[in-house]
């Protein structure tokens, strides 16, 4: 997730900005930069990699006197991590920093027909702004001209943005706008401070103003002219800031894992930005003629990413009618596998540094297969090794137990299956339309319904000391059962297994008794009656049953009710938040370190 800071005032701004960017490091980034407009004109510094590289670039430069300054940490979504793609972006007279995704950046680039210095969507903002500013009829009032140029620019942008922009015609001012990506400010005796989250303002401001969507305006050191979408001035509403920056980084949640569970709706929304046009799915990273070459797919990963691969295999087979193999990377790499050189080898990884997955990728490349990486970290080893990559757009995932990266992986695989199925003409228009409606609905589904978290918290007290858990499901809900079991065991240290519901009678049912807890994923849109009879067999042998379902089910000891849907993937995503929250609440009751569970690392870079 990118980060923004800004400052207008007479304090030395370079160190202020760099300190603010440091407070944003927790959000993850791969490049950073600052720009300052002061008595020595417009100065800009950018660097790829960690902040220390930017500090080196800045050297002993320090601002003098009144200044308008902006800074940014970038998590690559469009364009590789590089100095050219780092923010601030600028032209002759202006610099801009931006969070969010400009969906129509390609069309705007074509319309502007200018030379662009970067691959980013952001750069179109400063090109548009300077074009409008030059054409402003009345330059007698630079502030009105600047606001009018910003308004005209915003009117052409589709997508999400948090923008800070400085320009030579407005010394000591910052233009700003917010739509779909957080932005806030605070005013103190020594100036006006902007940020994309609380952390950089904690300890500097006592209060902050969280901009609302559609709000924009212009700020100076002691006043902010805040406007609504119609350009009417609005009174800022102030709010208290958290006491500490660590608390601020968790944005009110107890742990990063909890925060990341609740970030999932926005992550899915970011994934869909620019990829759904009417009833069509588009993945600009993968030309359809490239995809059409492949007769089948191998999906390869570890851990949670392997569970996403397994879920993706059902989707690719069903929607794109492709033969799909799914491999656990640590097994695959030593099996001397026989691979179809006409197949596509897809690796899935949150970190992009998992040793087994990287080696499996190299093995496939060595056998001449084309390779694709679905990964959350641009410029990672796996992304740099694969022929092509699709970034997950999940933002940094701090919790060792993966949550939002998993839902991002599954959504990306669902989009890939629809995109590929469309290219192969395996999907009729009506089916594609129904799928796209469900894809759009998934964003809302990942917000847990009111009260469900409290209900899971309350019932978790009954599941702290069993002699084990079975998570069971069929079809798509089998990989979800595996993921639910892994989440629980990773952070609660209780034994849990995911199992195909139909397999219980082939041995595991021997374990059934009152202290064996069965978490049953009973999807009404996927083999419900089959799963129900499997659960009845377990209940008849006294297993304690937790049913996760939209249907009334009288044999359950506990029911966690989900909302009724008419598509299995919507049930999948809502049940996913339930199993994530169940693991979180059990582990929290047991007093475990949810974000840093024992024996685990966020990225397993060794065998
Ligand atoms: C998931 O909660 C675990 N942290 C672990 O299984 C993880 O998914 C696995 O190590 C793979 O990591 P990757 O996605 O970064 O490759």
PDB file of C-alpha atoms in Angstrom, residues 14 54 64 169 171 231 289 298 304 391 565 597:
ATOM      1  CA  UNK A  14      13.246  17.553   4.395  1.00  0.00           C
ATOM      2  CA  UNK A  54      16.413   8.266  -0.475  1.00  0.00           C
ATOM      3  CA  UNK A  64      15.186  27.100   3.843  1.00  0.00           C
ATOM      4  CA  UNK A 169       2.510  29.314  -9.498  1.00  0.00           C
ATOM      5  CA  UNK A 171       4.256  28.889  -3.592  1.00  0.00           C
ATOM      6  CA  UNK A 231     -16.887  22.967  -5.332  1.00  0.00           C
ATOM      7  CA  UNK A 289      -2.692 -14.484 -28.024  1.00  0.00           C
ATOM      8  CA  UNK A 298       0.260 -26.412 -13.706  1.00  0.00           C
ATOM      9  CA  UNK A 304      -1.820 -20.875   1.968  1.00  0.00           C
ATOM     10  CA  UNK A 391       0.608  -8.417  -8.985  1.00  0.00           C
ATOM     11  CA  UNK A 565     -26.105 -16.250  -2.058  1.00  0.00           C
ATOM     12  CA  UNK A 597       3.166 -17.124  15.881  1.00  0.00           C
TER      13      UNK A 597
END
